[in-house]
CSV table of C-alpha atoms and ligand atoms in Angstrom, one decimal:
chain,number,residue,atom,x,y,z
A,1,MET,CA,110.0,-96.4,175.0
A,2,VAL,CA,109.3,-93.4,177.1
A,3,LYS,CA,112.1,-91.9,179.3
A,4,VAL,CA,111.2,-90.3,182.6
A,5,ASP,CA,113.7,-87.7,183.9
A,6,LEU,CA,113.3,-87.0,187.6
A,7,SER,CA,116.4,-84.9,188.0
A,8,GLY,CA,114.3,-81.7,188.2
A,9,ALA,CA,112.1,-83.1,190.9
A,10,LYS,CA,114.6,-84.6,193.2
A,11,ALA,CA,115.2,-81.5,195.2
A,12,PHE,CA,111.6,-81.6,196.2
A,13,PHE,CA,111.5,-85.2,197.4
A,14,ASP,CA,112.0,-86.0,201.1
A,15,ALA,CA,114.7,-88.4,202.3
A,16,ALA,CA,112.6,-91.5,201.7
A,17,GLY,CA,111.7,-90.4,198.1
A,18,PRO,CA,108.9,-91.7,196.0
A,19,ASP,CA,107.2,-94.8,197.3
A,20,TYR,CA,108.3,-97.5,194.8
A,21,ALA,CA,106.9,-100.3,197.0
A,22,ALA,CA,103.4,-98.7,196.7
A,23,ALA,CA,103.9,-98.3,193.0
A,24,ALA,CA,104.8,-102.0,192.8
A,25,ASP,CA,101.6,-103.0,194.6
A,26,ALA,CA,99.5,-100.7,192.4
A,27,HIS,CA,101.2,-102.1,189.3
A,28,ARG,CA,100.5,-105.7,190.5
A,29,THR,CA,96.9,-104.8,191.2
A,30,LEU,CA,96.4,-103.3,187.8
A,31,PHE,CA,98.1,-106.1,185.8
A,32,ASN,CA,96.6,-108.9,187.9
A,33,GLY,CA,93.2,-107.4,187.6
A,34,THR,CA,92.5,-107.5,191.3
A,35,GLY,CA,91.6,-103.8,191.9
A,36,ALA,CA,88.4,-101.7,191.8
A,37,GLY,CA,87.0,-101.4,188.3
A,38,ASN,CA,88.9,-104.5,187.1
A,39,ASP,CA,86.2,-105.2,184.5
A,40,PHE,CA,87.6,-102.1,182.6
A,41,ILE,CA,91.2,-103.1,182.1
A,42,GLY,CA,90.8,-104.5,178.5
A,43,TRP,CA,92.9,-101.6,177.2
A,44,LEU,CA,96.0,-103.3,178.6
A,45,GLU,CA,95.7,-105.9,175.7
A,46,LEU,CA,93.7,-103.7,173.3
A,47,PRO,CA,96.4,-103.2,170.6
A,48,GLN,CA,96.9,-106.9,170.0
A,49,ARG,CA,93.2,-107.6,170.2
A,50,ILE,CA,92.5,-105.0,167.5
A,51,ILE,CA,95.2,-106.3,165.3
A,52,ASP,CA,93.6,-109.8,165.6
A,53,THR,CA,90.0,-108.5,165.0
A,54,GLU,CA,88.9,-105.2,163.7
A,55,LEU,CA,92.1,-103.8,162.1
A,56,LYS,CA,91.4,-104.9,158.5
A,57,SER,CA,87.8,-103.6,158.5
A,58,ILE,CA,88.9,-100.3,160.0
A,59,LEU,CA,91.5,-99.9,157.2
A,60,ALA,CA,88.9,-100.9,154.6
A,61,ALA,CA,86.4,-98.4,155.9
A,62,ALA,CA,89.0,-95.6,156.0
A,63,GLU,CA,89.9,-96.3,152.4
A,64,LYS,CA,86.3,-96.1,151.4
A,65,ILE,CA,85.8,-92.8,153.3
A,66,LYS,CA,88.9,-91.4,151.7
A,67,LYS,CA,87.7,-92.3,148.2
A,68,GLN,CA,84.2,-91.0,148.7
A,69,SER,CA,84.7,-87.9,150.8
A,70,GLU,CA,86.7,-84.8,151.1
A,71,VAL,CA,85.6,-84.4,154.7
A,72,LEU,CA,85.0,-86.8,157.6
A,73,LEU,CA,82.8,-85.4,160.4
A,74,VAL,CA,83.6,-87.2,163.6
A,75,VAL,CA,80.8,-86.9,166.1
A,76,GLY,CA,81.7,-87.7,169.8
A,77,ILE,CA,82.7,-86.2,173.1
A,78,GLY,CA,85.2,-87.0,175.9
A,79,GLY,CA,86.9,-90.3,175.4
A,80,SER,CA,84.9,-90.7,172.2
A,81,TYR,CA,86.8,-87.8,170.6
A,82,LEU,CA,89.9,-86.6,172.4
A,83,GLY,CA,92.2,-89.5,171.5
A,84,ALA,CA,91.6,-89.2,167.7
A,85,ARG,CA,91.9,-85.4,167.9
A,86,ALA,CA,95.1,-85.7,169.9
A,87,ALA,CA,96.6,-88.2,167.4
A,88,ILE,CA,95.6,-86.2,164.3
A,89,GLU,CA,96.9,-82.9,165.7
A,90,LEU,CA,100.1,-84.4,167.0
A,91,LEU,CA,101.0,-86.4,164.0
A,92,GLN,CA,99.5,-84.6,161.1
A,93,THR,CA,99.2,-81.1,162.6
A,94,PRO,CA,95.9,-79.3,162.3
A,95,SER,CA,96.6,-78.0,158.8
A,96,HIS,CA,98.3,-81.0,157.3
A,97,ASN,CA,95.3,-82.4,155.4
A,98,ARG,CA,94.3,-78.9,154.2
A,99,ILE,CA,97.8,-78.6,152.7
A,100,SER,CA,98.0,-82.1,151.3
A,101,GLY,CA,94.5,-82.1,149.8
A,102,GLU,CA,93.7,-85.4,151.6
A,103,THR,CA,90.4,-86.0,153.4
A,104,GLU,CA,90.0,-83.5,156.3
A,105,VAL,CA,88.7,-84.6,159.6
A,106,TYR,CA,86.4,-82.2,161.7
A,107,PHE,CA,85.0,-82.9,165.1
A,108,MET,CA,81.4,-82.1,166.2
A,109,GLY,CA,79.2,-83.2,169.1
A,110,THR,CA,81.4,-81.5,171.7
A,111,THR,CA,79.3,-78.3,171.9
A,112,LEU,CA,75.8,-77.1,171.9
A,113,SER,CA,76.9,-73.7,170.6
A,114,PRO,CA,74.7,-72.9,167.5
A,115,ASP,CA,77.4,-70.5,166.3
A,116,ALA,CA,80.0,-73.4,166.3
A,117,ILE,CA,77.5,-75.7,164.5
A,118,ASN,CA,76.7,-73.1,161.8
A,119,GLU,CA,80.4,-72.4,161.4
A,120,LEU,CA,81.2,-76.0,160.8
A,121,ILE,CA,78.4,-76.3,158.3
A,122,ALA,CA,79.9,-73.3,156.5
A,123,VAL,CA,83.4,-74.9,156.6
A,124,LEU,CA,82.0,-78.1,155.2
A,125,GLY,CA,80.4,-76.2,152.3
A,126,ASP,CA,79.3,-78.4,149.4
A,127,ARG,CA,82.1,-80.9,149.8
A,128,ASP,CA,81.4,-84.6,149.8
A,129,PHE,CA,81.5,-86.0,153.3
A,130,SER,CA,81.0,-89.0,155.5
A,131,VAL,CA,80.1,-89.2,159.2
A,132,ASN,CA,81.7,-91.3,162.0
A,133,VAL,CA,79.4,-91.1,165.0
A,134,ILE,CA,81.1,-92.4,168.2
A,135,SER,CA,79.4,-93.0,171.6
A,136,LYS,CA,79.9,-96.0,173.8
A,137,SER,CA,76.7,-95.5,175.8
A,138,GLY,CA,74.9,-94.1,172.8
A,139,GLY,CA,73.0,-91.8,175.1
A,140,THR,CA,75.2,-88.8,175.5
A,141,LEU,CA,73.3,-85.6,174.6
A,142,GLU,CA,75.9,-83.5,172.9
A,143,PRO,CA,77.0,-86.1,170.3
A,144,ALA,CA,73.4,-87.4,169.9
A,145,LEU,CA,72.2,-83.9,168.9
A,146,GLY,CA,75.4,-83.4,166.8
A,147,PHE,CA,74.6,-86.7,165.0
A,148,ARG,CA,71.0,-85.5,164.3
A,149,VAL,CA,72.5,-82.4,162.6
A,150,ALA,CA,75.1,-84.4,160.6
A,151,LYS,CA,72.5,-87.0,159.5
A,152,ALA,CA,70.1,-84.4,158.4
A,153,LEU,CA,72.9,-82.7,156.3
A,154,LEU,CA,73.8,-86.1,154.7
A,155,GLU,CA,70.2,-86.9,153.9
A,156,ARG,CA,69.6,-83.5,152.4
A,157,LYS,CA,72.7,-83.9,150.1
A,158,TYR,CA,72.5,-87.6,149.2
A,159,GLY,CA,69.0,-88.8,150.0
A,160,ARG,CA,68.1,-91.2,152.9
A,161,THR,CA,69.4,-94.4,151.3
A,162,ALA,CA,72.7,-93.1,150.1
A,163,ALA,CA,73.2,-91.3,153.4
A,164,LYS,CA,73.2,-94.6,155.3
A,165,LYS,CA,76.2,-95.8,153.3
A,166,ARG,CA,78.2,-92.7,154.5
A,167,ILE,CA,77.5,-93.3,158.2
A,168,TYR,CA,79.9,-95.3,160.4
A,169,ALA,CA,78.9,-96.0,164.0
A,170,THR,CA,81.4,-96.8,166.7
A,171,THR,CA,79.5,-97.9,169.8
A,172,ASP,CA,78.7,-100.8,172.2
A,173,GLY,CA,78.7,-104.2,170.5
A,174,SER,CA,75.2,-105.2,171.8
A,175,LYS,CA,73.2,-102.5,173.4
A,176,GLY,CA,72.4,-98.8,173.6
A,177,VAL,CA,70.4,-96.3,171.6
A,178,LEU,CA,73.1,-95.7,169.0
A,179,HIS,CA,73.7,-99.5,168.6
A,180,ASN,CA,70.0,-100.0,168.0
A,181,ILE,CA,69.8,-97.1,165.5
A,182,ALA,CA,72.9,-98.4,163.6
A,183,LYS,CA,71.5,-101.9,163.4
A,184,ASN,CA,68.1,-100.8,162.2
A,185,GLU,CA,69.5,-98.4,159.6
A,186,GLY,CA,72.3,-100.8,158.4
A,187,TYR,CA,75.2,-98.5,159.2
A,188,GLU,CA,78.7,-100.0,159.1
A,189,MET,CA,79.5,-100.6,162.8
A,190,PHE,CA,82.6,-100.7,164.9
A,191,THR,CA,82.8,-101.7,168.6
A,192,VAL,CA,83.9,-100.0,171.7
A,193,PRO,CA,84.8,-103.0,173.8
A,194,ASP,CA,82.8,-103.7,177.0
A,195,ASP,CA,86.0,-103.8,179.1
A,196,VAL,CA,87.4,-100.5,177.9
A,197,GLY,CA,86.1,-97.2,179.2
A,198,GLY,CA,85.9,-94.1,176.9
A,199,ARG,CA,89.1,-92.3,178.0
A,200,PHE,CA,91.1,-95.5,177.6
A,201,SER,CA,89.6,-96.3,174.1
A,202,VAL,CA,91.9,-94.4,171.7
A,203,LEU,CA,93.6,-97.6,170.4
A,204,SER,CA,90.2,-99.1,169.5
A,205,ALA,CA,88.1,-98.2,166.4
A,206,VAL,CA,87.1,-95.1,168.5
A,207,GLY,CA,90.5,-93.4,167.7
A,208,LEU,CA,91.8,-95.6,164.9
A,209,LEU,CA,89.2,-95.0,162.2
A,210,PRO,CA,89.5,-91.2,162.3
A,211,MET,CA,93.3,-91.5,162.5
A,212,ALA,CA,93.4,-93.8,159.5
A,213,VAL,CA,91.3,-91.4,157.5
A,214,ALA,CA,93.6,-88.6,158.4
A,215,GLY,CA,96.5,-90.6,157.0
A,216,ILE,CA,98.1,-92.0,160.1
A,217,ASP,CA,99.7,-95.4,159.9
A,218,ILE,CA,97.5,-97.2,162.4
A,219,GLU,CA,99.2,-100.6,161.9
A,220,THR,CA,102.4,-99.1,163.1
A,221,VAL,CA,100.7,-97.4,166.0
A,222,LEU,CA,99.2,-100.7,167.1
A,223,LYS,CA,102.4,-102.7,166.6
A,224,CYS,CA,104.4,-100.2,168.7
A,225,ALA,CA,101.6,-100.2,171.3
A,226,VAL,CA,101.8,-104.0,171.7
A,227,GLU,CA,105.6,-103.7,172.4
A,228,GLU,CA,105.0,-100.7,174.7
A,229,MET,CA,102.4,-102.5,176.8
A,230,ARG,CA,104.8,-105.5,177.1
A,231,SER,CA,107.6,-103.2,178.4
A,232,LEU,CA,105.2,-101.4,180.8
A,233,SER,CA,104.1,-104.7,182.3
A,234,LEU,CA,107.6,-105.3,183.7
A,235,ALA,CA,107.7,-105.0,187.5
A,236,SER,CA,110.7,-102.9,188.1
A,237,PRO,CA,111.7,-99.4,189.4
A,238,GLU,CA,113.1,-99.0,185.9
A,239,ASN,CA,109.6,-99.0,184.6
A,240,PRO,CA,108.9,-95.4,183.5
A,241,ALA,CA,105.2,-95.7,184.5
A,242,TRP,CA,106.3,-96.5,188.1
A,243,GLN,CA,108.7,-93.6,188.1
A,244,TYR,CA,106.1,-91.1,186.9
A,245,ALA,CA,103.3,-92.4,189.1
A,246,ALA,CA,105.4,-92.6,192.2
A,247,ALA,CA,107.0,-89.2,191.7
A,248,ARG,CA,103.7,-87.4,191.2
A,249,GLN,CA,102.1,-89.1,194.1
A,250,HIS,CA,105.0,-88.2,196.3
A,251,LEU,CA,104.8,-84.6,195.2
A,252,TYR,CA,101.1,-84.6,195.8
A,253,ARG,CA,101.6,-85.7,199.4
A,254,LYS,CA,104.0,-82.8,199.7
A,255,GLY,CA,101.3,-80.2,198.7
A,256,LYS,CA,101.8,-80.1,195.0
A,257,ASN,CA,98.1,-80.7,194.1
A,258,ILE,CA,98.2,-79.2,190.5
A,259,GLU,CA,100.1,-80.8,187.7
A,260,ILE,CA,100.7,-78.8,184.6
A,261,LEU,CA,101.5,-80.8,181.4
A,262,ALA,CA,103.7,-78.7,179.2
A,263,GLY,CA,104.7,-79.2,175.6
A,264,TYR,CA,106.8,-77.0,173.3
A,265,GLU,CA,105.2,-78.4,170.1
A,266,PRO,CA,101.9,-76.5,169.2
A,267,SER,CA,100.7,-79.8,167.8
A,268,PHE,CA,100.9,-81.3,171.3
A,269,ARG,CA,97.9,-79.2,172.5
A,270,PHE,CA,95.2,-81.8,172.1
A,271,PHE,CA,97.3,-84.6,173.4
A,272,ALA,CA,97.4,-82.5,176.6
A,273,GLU,CA,93.6,-82.3,176.5
A,274,TRP,CA,93.4,-86.1,176.2
A,275,TRP,CA,95.8,-86.4,179.1
A,276,LYS,CA,93.7,-84.0,181.2
A,277,GLN,CA,90.6,-86.1,180.7
A,278,LEU,CA,92.5,-89.3,181.4
A,279,TYR,CA,93.9,-88.1,184.7
A,280,GLY,CA,91.1,-85.8,185.8
A,281,GLU,CA,88.3,-88.3,185.3
A,282,SER,CA,90.4,-91.2,186.6
A,283,GLU,CA,91.8,-89.6,189.8
A,284,GLY,CA,89.5,-86.8,190.8
A,285,LYS,CA,87.1,-88.4,193.2
A,286,ASN,CA,86.3,-89.0,196.9
A,287,SER,CA,87.5,-85.3,197.4
A,288,ILE,CA,91.1,-86.1,196.4
A,289,GLY,CA,93.1,-85.9,193.3
A,290,ILE,CA,95.8,-83.9,191.5
A,291,TYR,CA,94.2,-81.2,189.3
A,292,PRO,CA,95.5,-81.7,185.7
A,293,ALA,CA,96.2,-78.5,183.8
A,294,SER,CA,98.2,-77.8,180.6
A,295,VAL,CA,100.2,-75.1,178.9
A,296,GLU,CA,101.6,-74.6,175.5
A,297,TYR,CA,105.2,-73.2,175.6
A,298,ASN,CA,106.6,-70.9,174.4
A,299,ALA,CA,103.3,-69.1,173.9
A,300,ASP,CA,102.1,-69.6,177.5
A,301,LEU,CA,105.5,-68.5,178.9
A,302,HIS,CA,104.2,-65.0,178.2
A,303,SER,CA,100.9,-65.6,179.9
A,304,MET,CA,100.7,-68.4,182.4
A,305,GLY,CA,104.5,-68.3,182.9
A,306,GLN,CA,104.0,-65.6,185.5
A,307,TYR,CA,101.7,-67.9,187.6
A,308,VAL,CA,104.0,-70.9,187.2
A,309,GLN,CA,107.0,-68.9,188.3
A,310,ASP,CA,105.5,-66.9,191.0
A,311,GLY,CA,101.9,-68.0,192.0
A,312,PRO,CA,100.9,-70.3,194.8
A,313,ARG,CA,103.6,-73.0,195.2
A,314,THR,CA,101.2,-75.9,194.7
A,315,LEU,CA,102.3,-76.8,191.2
A,316,MET,CA,104.4,-79.5,189.7
A,317,GLU,CA,105.3,-79.5,186.0
A,318,THR,CA,105.6,-82.4,183.6
A,319,VAL,CA,107.3,-81.5,180.3
A,320,VAL,CA,106.8,-83.8,177.3
A,321,SER,CA,109.4,-83.6,174.6
A,322,PHE,CA,110.5,-85.3,171.4
A,323,ASP,CA,114.2,-85.9,171.1
A,324,VAL,CA,114.6,-85.3,167.4
A,325,PRO,CA,112.6,-82.6,165.5
A,326,ARG,CA,111.0,-83.7,162.2
A,327,THR,CA,112.4,-80.7,160.4
A,328,ASP,CA,114.5,-77.7,161.1
A,329,TYR,CA,114.9,-74.1,160.1
A,330,LYS,CA,117.8,-71.7,160.4
A,331,VAL,CA,117.5,-68.1,161.8
A,332,PRO,CA,118.1,-65.7,158.8
A,333,PHE,CA,121.0,-63.2,158.9
A,334,GLU,CA,119.9,-59.6,158.6
A,335,LEU,CA,122.1,-56.8,157.3
A,336,GLY,CA,122.8,-54.1,159.9
A,337,ASP,CA,121.5,-56.4,162.7
A,338,PRO,CA,118.5,-54.0,163.4
A,339,ASP,CA,117.1,-56.2,166.3
A,340,GLY,CA,120.6,-57.2,167.6
A,341,LEU,CA,119.8,-60.9,167.1
A,342,ASN,CA,122.5,-61.7,164.5
A,343,TYR,CA,124.3,-63.6,167.1
A,344,LEU,CA,121.6,-66.3,166.6
A,345,ALA,CA,121.8,-66.1,162.7
A,346,GLY,CA,122.5,-69.5,161.2
A,347,ARG,CA,121.5,-71.4,164.3
A,348,ASN,CA,118.7,-74.0,164.1
A,349,PHE,CA,115.4,-73.2,165.7
A,350,SER,CA,115.6,-76.6,167.4
A,351,ASP,CA,118.9,-75.7,169.0
A,352,ILE,CA,117.5,-72.4,170.3
A,353,MET,CA,114.4,-74.2,171.6
A,354,ALA,CA,116.6,-76.7,173.5
A,355,THR,CA,118.3,-73.9,175.2
A,356,VAL,CA,115.0,-72.2,176.1
A,357,VAL,CA,113.7,-75.5,177.5
A,358,ALA,CA,116.7,-75.8,179.8
A,359,ALA,CA,116.4,-72.2,180.9
A,360,VAL,CA,112.7,-72.5,181.7
A,361,LYS,CA,113.3,-75.7,183.6
A,362,ALA,CA,116.0,-74.1,185.8
A,363,ALA,CA,113.8,-71.0,186.4
A,364,HIS,CA,110.7,-72.9,187.4
A,365,ILE,CA,112.7,-75.2,189.7
A,366,SER,CA,114.3,-72.3,191.4
A,367,GLY,CA,110.7,-70.8,191.7
A,368,GLY,CA,109.6,-73.9,193.6
A,369,VAL,CA,108.1,-76.0,190.8
A,370,PRO,CA,109.3,-79.6,190.6
A,371,ASN,CA,110.0,-80.7,187.0
A,372,ILE,CA,109.3,-84.1,185.6
A,373,GLY,CA,110.6,-84.8,182.1
A,374,VAL,CA,108.9,-87.3,179.8
A,375,SER,CA,110.4,-87.9,176.4
A,376,VAL,CA,110.1,-90.1,173.3
A,377,PRO,CA,112.5,-90.2,170.4
A,378,SER,CA,110.2,-88.6,167.8
A,379,ARG,CA,106.9,-87.1,167.0
A,380,ASP,CA,105.7,-90.1,164.9
A,381,GLU,CA,103.4,-93.2,165.2
A,382,ALA,CA,105.9,-94.9,167.6
A,383,GLY,CA,106.1,-91.9,169.8
A,384,PHE,CA,102.4,-91.4,169.9
A,385,ALA,CA,101.8,-95.1,170.8
A,386,ALA,CA,104.5,-94.9,173.5
A,387,LEU,CA,103.0,-91.8,175.1
A,388,VAL,CA,99.5,-93.2,175.1
A,389,CYS,CA,100.5,-96.6,176.7
A,390,PHE,CA,102.8,-94.9,179.2
A,391,PHE,CA,100.2,-92.4,180.4
A,392,GLU,CA,97.4,-95.0,180.5
A,393,VAL,CA,99.4,-97.5,182.6
A,394,ALA,CA,100.8,-94.7,184.8
A,395,CYS,CA,97.3,-93.4,185.4
A,396,GLY,CA,96.1,-96.8,186.5
A,397,ILE,CA,99.0,-97.2,188.9
A,398,SER,CA,98.8,-93.6,190.2
A,399,ALA,CA,95.0,-93.9,190.9
A,400,TYR,CA,95.4,-97.2,192.7
A,401,MET,CA,98.2,-95.6,194.8
A,402,MET,CA,95.7,-93.0,195.9
A,403,GLY,CA,93.1,-95.7,196.7
A,404,VAL,CA,90.6,-94.6,194.0
A,405,ASN,CA,88.9,-96.6,191.3
A,406,PRO,CA,90.5,-95.3,188.1
A,407,PHE,CA,87.8,-96.6,185.8
A,408,ASN,CA,84.5,-95.0,186.9
A,409,GLN,CA,83.3,-91.4,186.7
A,410,PRO,CA,80.3,-91.0,189.1
A,411,GLY,CA,80.8,-87.2,189.1
A,412,VAL,CA,80.0,-86.9,185.4
A,413,GLU,CA,76.7,-88.5,185.9
A,414,GLU,CA,75.4,-85.8,188.2
A,415,TYR,CA,75.2,-83.0,185.7
A,416,LYS,CA,73.6,-85.4,183.2
A,417,LYS,CA,70.8,-86.2,185.7
A,418,ASN,CA,70.0,-82.5,186.3
A,419,MET,CA,70.3,-81.7,182.6
A,420,PHE,CA,67.9,-84.3,181.4
A,421,ARG,CA,65.4,-83.6,184.2
A,422,MET,CA,65.4,-79.9,183.4
A,423,LEU,CA,65.2,-80.3,179.7
A,424,LYS,CA,62.2,-82.7,180.1
A,425,GLU,CA,60.5,-80.4,182.6
A,426,GLN,CA,60.5,-77.6,180.0
A,427,ASN,CA,58.4,-79.7,177.6
B,501,PA5,O1,85.8,-91.8,179.8
B,501,PA5,C1,84.6,-91.8,179.7
B,501,PA5,O2,83.9,-92.9,179.9
B,501,PA5,C2,83.8,-90.6,179.3
B,501,PA5,O3,84.5,-89.4,179.3
B,501,PA5,C3,83.1,-90.8,178.0
B,501,PA5,O4,84.1,-91.0,177.0
B,501,PA5,C4,82.3,-89.6,177.5
B,501,PA5,O5,81.4,-89.2,178.5
B,501,PA5,C5,81.5,-89.9,176.3
B,501,PA5,O6,80.7,-91.0,176.5
B,501,PA5,P1,80.0,-91.8,175.3
B,501,PA5,O7,81.1,-92.4,174.5
B,501,PA5,O8,79.2,-92.9,176.0
B,501,PA5,O9,79.1,-90.9,174.5
């Protein structure tokens, strides 16, 4: 279970403190399904639903892909890509599969940059590959064009008929362009449930199939997520989702309108990207909302650290950590102590990191930046499941506390309307 530490934020609270009564109301609204967008709360029970339905076929498809292919190209954008990428980078690290020789997962459909497309094709080389195209609506331009490219590559390498056996489509269960194409072509299909929006879909086939191909134990992820969702349904100020949602809303009302999610593990970077989408798209509407940003420490201490310490005092900082490192390394001793660092020789890097985390926390608090700590025991399947469930539930609570519908994204539609109009006009 996630632990929330508000000790670094308390000095910034006013006497009344975070509004737990409002968090309780929002929690009830979410779990009773009485709020705006309540037809999109299927993610609350998604882990158990997947165990009962698609899990076996996801695992079977992953095995088939791993046997047939050295590379899986995942084509999707936004909620149809960030969850899988977050999980794979966090749990396997970006270079894991390259080192282990297992099937590598690459993502496409997030960019229209021809340079990026050509580079990916070069990286793919002449290796055997399969494609998992993911789009709930089936009509999103970037992945639709990415899929055209991927399909053409497959057909060129394997021929039309064999190519079809290497395409896996994750999309709406009954409608949409991708659904229709997949049905007509006979691709193996997985479902994005009707009652689950893109950014809440990581624990469906959307995230799970690429994760399983990358070697993540998705059964453990789902089992832990079932437990986690159960704990997070408890109505109590001890509920970490209440604590986080209430604290950030309290700080927002006190002028902290930017939240930085910070992690000290480089492998956390894409989890922060997933979090940014979750909170940005769920809360930023009706001219209100906390702006979600992220930093990777220690690297960003030497770039963004200046702004955090000394820039406009509109920031709050949420630091995600893992209690126990997976491995450790000792600082080597060096004869003559040329850099004067022999006083650290023999100490574990994890130990030095813990001291740095404490030093940064104290510095940022003294600079006027409230600090919220979020931790899980370890960087493994259980930790990933806990963080996903925690941030999703807290997001629903937090958005309801602000009075916005967490589950729509009217703003995203605006650029799409313009883009399609302009592209068609040019014909
Ligand atoms: O959260 C959302 O609904 C969006 O961010 C979508 O995930 C994103 O726009 C991709 O949409 P689709 O899966 O329909 O291609």
